């Protein structure tokens, strides 16, 4: 508002000079469009992946090509395989040998290999500290650990991942601290558009 009043000058009932109009147009170009004018975000959802990342991302690419573009993929369910046989496929993505086609966020941080891969992600410098928007595992792949809330393309997403475990902290578990953090986030006046939980 201050910039507008400076650009327009005192109210005289006359039209602003052409240069003032030009400044207003430039200023308007810098401002984000109102939410109602923005294109609605397009999000893909899936359940249990069970380590079948080749199958998942092949399907994502097919849907993306035929009905896209999509902004992100949200995976709710067990992300890792149930047995060690599927770990090579998971390893290809987590270690960067196979690309993740769109930003992908996952809960369900348990199963074969979860501790190995997620421990490595936890130690990354960029993942240290309090993060609610997902820990970066590799390019375009984010682990939603514990509980939190973040914005994605204008959508507010809250999540709680894992099974309740009061004594131990580990992968696939959430603690009373995670529940408390989610309660605090729920008291925020910002509307939550999507809530992810598993199991």
CSV table of C-alpha atoms in Angstrom, one decimal:
chain,number,residue,atom,x,y,z
A,1,UNK,CA,0.0,0.0,0.0
A,2,UNK,CA,2.8,2.4,0.7
A,3,UNK,CA,4.3,1.8,-2.7
A,4,UNK,CA,1.0,2.4,-4.3
A,5,UNK,CA,0.4,5.7,-2.5
A,6,UNK,CA,3.9,6.9,-3.3
A,7,UNK,CA,3.5,6.0,-7.0
A,8,UNK,CA,0.1,7.7,-7.3
A,9,UNK,CA,0.8,10.8,-5.2
A,10,UNK,CA,-1.8,12.7,-3.3
A,11,UNK,CA,-5.5,12.1,-4.3
A,12,UNK,CA,-6.4,14.9,-6.6
A,13,UNK,CA,-9.2,13.3,-8.5
A,14,UNK,CA,-7.1,13.4,-11.6
A,15,UNK,CA,-5.7,10.4,-13.5
A,16,UNK,CA,-2.2,9.5,-12.5
A,17,UNK,CA,0.6,10.4,-15.0
A,18,UNK,CA,1.6,7.9,-17.6
A,19,UNK,CA,4.8,7.1,-15.7
A,20,UNK,CA,2.8,6.3,-12.6
A,21,UNK,CA,0.6,3.8,-14.6
A,22,UNK,CA,3.8,2.2,-15.9
A,23,UNK,CA,5.2,1.8,-12.4
A,24,UNK,CA,1.9,0.3,-11.2
A,25,UNK,CA,1.9,-2.2,-14.1
A,26,UNK,CA,5.5,-3.2,-13.4
A,27,UNK,CA,4.7,-3.6,-9.7
A,28,UNK,CA,1.7,-5.7,-10.5
A,29,UNK,CA,3.8,-8.0,-12.7
A,30,UNK,CA,6.1,-8.6,-9.6
A,31,UNK,CA,3.3,-9.6,-7.3
A,32,UNK,CA,2.0,-13.2,-7.3
A,33,UNK,CA,-1.4,-13.6,-8.8
A,34,UNK,CA,-4.3,-14.1,-6.3
A,35,UNK,CA,-4.8,-17.7,-5.3
A,36,UNK,CA,-8.1,-17.8,-7.2
A,37,UNK,CA,-6.3,-16.8,-10.4
A,38,UNK,CA,-3.5,-19.4,-10.0
A,39,UNK,CA,-3.9,-22.7,-11.8
A,40,UNK,CA,-4.9,-25.4,-9.3
A,41,UNK,CA,-2.0,-27.7,-8.4
A,42,UNK,CA,-2.2,-31.2,-9.9
A,43,UNK,CA,-1.1,-33.9,-7.5
A,44,UNK,CA,-0.8,-37.6,-8.0
A,45,UNK,CA,-1.5,-39.9,-5.0
A,46,UNK,CA,-0.6,-43.6,-4.4
A,47,UNK,CA,-0.7,-46.1,-1.6
A,48,UNK,CA,1.8,-48.9,-0.7
A,49,UNK,CA,4.8,-48.8,-3.1
A,50,UNK,CA,6.5,-51.8,-1.4
A,51,UNK,CA,9.8,-50.9,-3.1
A,52,UNK,CA,8.4,-51.3,-6.6
A,53,UNK,CA,9.9,-47.9,-7.8
A,54,UNK,CA,10.4,-48.9,-11.4
A,55,UNK,CA,6.7,-49.8,-11.7
A,56,UNK,CA,5.6,-46.7,-9.9
A,57,UNK,CA,7.7,-44.2,-11.9
A,58,UNK,CA,6.9,-45.9,-15.2
A,59,UNK,CA,3.2,-45.4,-14.4
A,60,UNK,CA,3.8,-41.8,-13.2
A,61,UNK,CA,5.5,-41.0,-16.5
A,62,UNK,CA,2.7,-42.6,-18.5
A,63,UNK,CA,0.0,-40.6,-16.6
A,64,UNK,CA,2.1,-37.5,-16.7
A,65,UNK,CA,2.4,-37.8,-20.5
A,66,UNK,CA,-1.2,-38.5,-21.2
A,67,UNK,CA,-3.0,-36.3,-18.6
A,68,UNK,CA,-0.2,-34.1,-17.1
A,69,UNK,CA,1.6,-32.1,-16.3
A,70,UNK,CA,1.5,-32.9,-12.6
A,71,UNK,CA,3.3,-31.0,-9.8
A,72,UNK,CA,4.1,-33.8,-7.4
A,73,UNK,CA,3.4,-37.3,-6.3
A,74,UNK,CA,2.4,-38.1,-2.7
A,75,UNK,CA,3.0,-41.7,-1.5
A,76,UNK,CA,1.1,-42.8,1.6
A,77,UNK,CA,1.7,-46.4,2.7
A,78,UNK,CA,4.7,-48.7,3.0
A,79,UNK,CA,7.3,-47.3,0.7
A,80,UNK,CA,10.1,-49.9,1.2
A,81,UNK,CA,9.9,-53.6,0.2
A,82,UNK,CA,8.9,-56.2,2.7
A,83,UNK,CA,12.0,-58.3,1.9
A,84,UNK,CA,15.6,-57.6,0.9
A,85,UNK,CA,14.9,-58.9,-2.7
A,86,UNK,CA,13.6,-55.5,-3.8
A,87,UNK,CA,16.5,-53.4,-2.4
A,88,UNK,CA,18.6,-53.2,-5.6
A,89,UNK,CA,15.7,-51.3,-7.3
A,90,UNK,CA,15.3,-49.0,-4.3
A,91,UNK,CA,19.1,-48.5,-4.2
A,92,UNK,CA,19.1,-47.4,-7.9
A,93,UNK,CA,16.9,-44.4,-7.1
A,94,UNK,CA,18.2,-43.5,-3.7
A,95,UNK,CA,21.8,-43.5,-4.9
A,96,UNK,CA,21.0,-41.5,-8.0
A,97,UNK,CA,21.4,-44.1,-10.8
A,98,UNK,CA,17.8,-43.9,-11.8
A,99,UNK,CA,16.0,-40.5,-11.9
A,100,UNK,CA,12.8,-39.7,-10.0
A,101,UNK,CA,10.6,-38.0,-12.6
A,102,UNK,CA,8.6,-35.6,-10.5
A,103,UNK,CA,8.9,-34.3,-6.9
A,104,UNK,CA,7.8,-37.3,-4.8
A,105,UNK,CA,7.0,-37.2,-1.0
A,106,UNK,CA,6.6,-40.4,1.0
A,107,UNK,CA,5.6,-41.7,4.4
A,108,UNK,CA,5.8,-45.3,5.5
A,109,UNK,CA,9.4,-45.2,6.4
A,110,UNK,CA,9.8,-48.9,7.4
A,111,UNK,CA,10.4,-52.2,5.6
A,112,UNK,CA,13.6,-53.8,4.3
A,113,UNK,CA,16.4,-51.3,3.8
A,114,UNK,CA,14.5,-48.4,5.4
A,115,UNK,CA,17.0,-47.9,8.2
A,116,UNK,CA,20.0,-48.1,5.9
A,117,UNK,CA,18.8,-45.6,3.3
A,118,UNK,CA,17.0,-43.2,5.7
A,119,UNK,CA,20.0,-43.1,8.1
A,120,UNK,CA,22.1,-41.9,5.2
A,121,UNK,CA,19.6,-39.2,4.4
A,122,UNK,CA,19.4,-38.1,8.0
A,123,UNK,CA,23.1,-37.5,8.1
A,124,UNK,CA,23.1,-35.2,5.1
A,125,UNK,CA,24.0,-31.6,6.1
A,126,UNK,CA,21.0,-30.1,4.3
A,127,UNK,CA,18.6,-32.3,6.3
A,128,UNK,CA,19.9,-31.2,9.8
A,129,UNK,CA,17.7,-29.3,12.1
A,130,UNK,CA,13.9,-29.0,12.3
A,131,UNK,CA,12.4,-29.7,8.9
A,132,UNK,CA,8.7,-30.2,8.1
A,133,UNK,CA,8.9,-30.1,4.3
A,134,UNK,CA,10.6,-33.5,4.0
A,135,UNK,CA,14.1,-34.6,4.2
A,136,UNK,CA,15.8,-34.8,0.8
A,137,UNK,CA,16.8,-38.4,0.0
A,138,UNK,CA,17.9,-37.8,-3.6
A,139,UNK,CA,16.9,-35.5,-6.4
A,140,UNK,CA,13.1,-35.1,-6.4
A,141,UNK,CA,12.5,-37.6,-3.5
A,142,UNK,CA,11.5,-36.4,0.0
A,143,UNK,CA,10.9,-38.4,3.2
A,144,UNK,CA,8.1,-37.0,5.4
A,145,UNK,CA,9.4,-38.1,8.8
A,146,UNK,CA,7.4,-38.0,12.0
A,147,UNK,CA,4.9,-35.2,11.7
A,148,UNK,CA,4.8,-31.8,10.1
A,149,UNK,CA,3.1,-29.3,7.8
A,150,UNK,CA,4.4,-27.7,4.6
A,151,UNK,CA,3.1,-25.9,1.5
A,152,UNK,CA,3.4,-27.4,-1.9
A,153,UNK,CA,2.2,-25.3,-4.9
A,154,UNK,CA,-0.2,-23.4,-2.7
A,155,UNK,CA,-1.6,-26.4,-0.9
A,156,UNK,CA,-1.1,-26.8,2.8
A,157,UNK,CA,-0.2,-30.5,3.6
A,158,UNK,CA,0.0,-31.9,7.1
A,159,UNK,CA,1.2,-35.4,7.8
A,160,UNK,CA,1.8,-38.0,10.5
A,161,UNK,CA,3.9,-41.0,9.6
A,162,UNK,CA,4.5,-44.3,11.3
A,163,UNK,CA,3.2,-46.4,14.1
A,164,UNK,CA,3.0,-45.2,17.7
A,165,UNK,CA,5.9,-46.2,19.8
A,166,UNK,CA,6.2,-44.6,23.3
A,167,UNK,CA,9.6,-45.9,24.3
A,168,UNK,CA,11.9,-46.2,21.2
A,169,UNK,CA,12.6,-43.7,18.4
A,170,UNK,CA,13.2,-45.4,15.1
A,171,UNK,CA,12.1,-45.7,11.5
A,172,UNK,CA,8.5,-46.3,10.9
A,173,UNK,CA,7.6,-44.9,14.4
A,174,UNK,CA,6.2,-41.7,15.7
A,175,UNK,CA,6.6,-40.4,19.3
A,176,UNK,CA,4.5,-38.3,21.6
A,177,UNK,CA,6.7,-35.4,20.6
A,178,UNK,CA,5.5,-35.9,17.0
A,179,UNK,CA,1.8,-35.9,18.2
A,180,UNK,CA,2.5,-32.7,20.2
A,181,UNK,CA,4.1,-31.0,17.3
A,182,UNK,CA,1.1,-31.8,15.1
A,183,UNK,CA,-1.3,-30.5,17.7
A,184,UNK,CA,0.6,-27.2,17.7
A,185,UNK,CA,0.5,-27.0,13.9
A,186,UNK,CA,-3.2,-27.8,14.1
A,187,UNK,CA,-3.8,-24.6,16.2
A,188,UNK,CA,-2.4,-22.5,13.4
A,189,UNK,CA,-5.2,-20.6,11.6
A,190,UNK,CA,-3.9,-21.7,8.2
A,191,UNK,CA,-6.2,-24.2,6.5
A,192,UNK,CA,-4.9,-27.7,5.9
A,193,UNK,CA,-5.8,-28.9,2.5
A,194,UNK,CA,-4.5,-32.4,2.7
A,195,UNK,CA,-3.7,-34.6,5.7
A,196,UNK,CA,-1.5,-37.7,5.1
A,197,UNK,CA,-1.3,-40.5,7.7
A,198,UNK,CA,-0.2,-44.1,7.6
A,199,UNK,CA,-0.9,-46.6,8.9
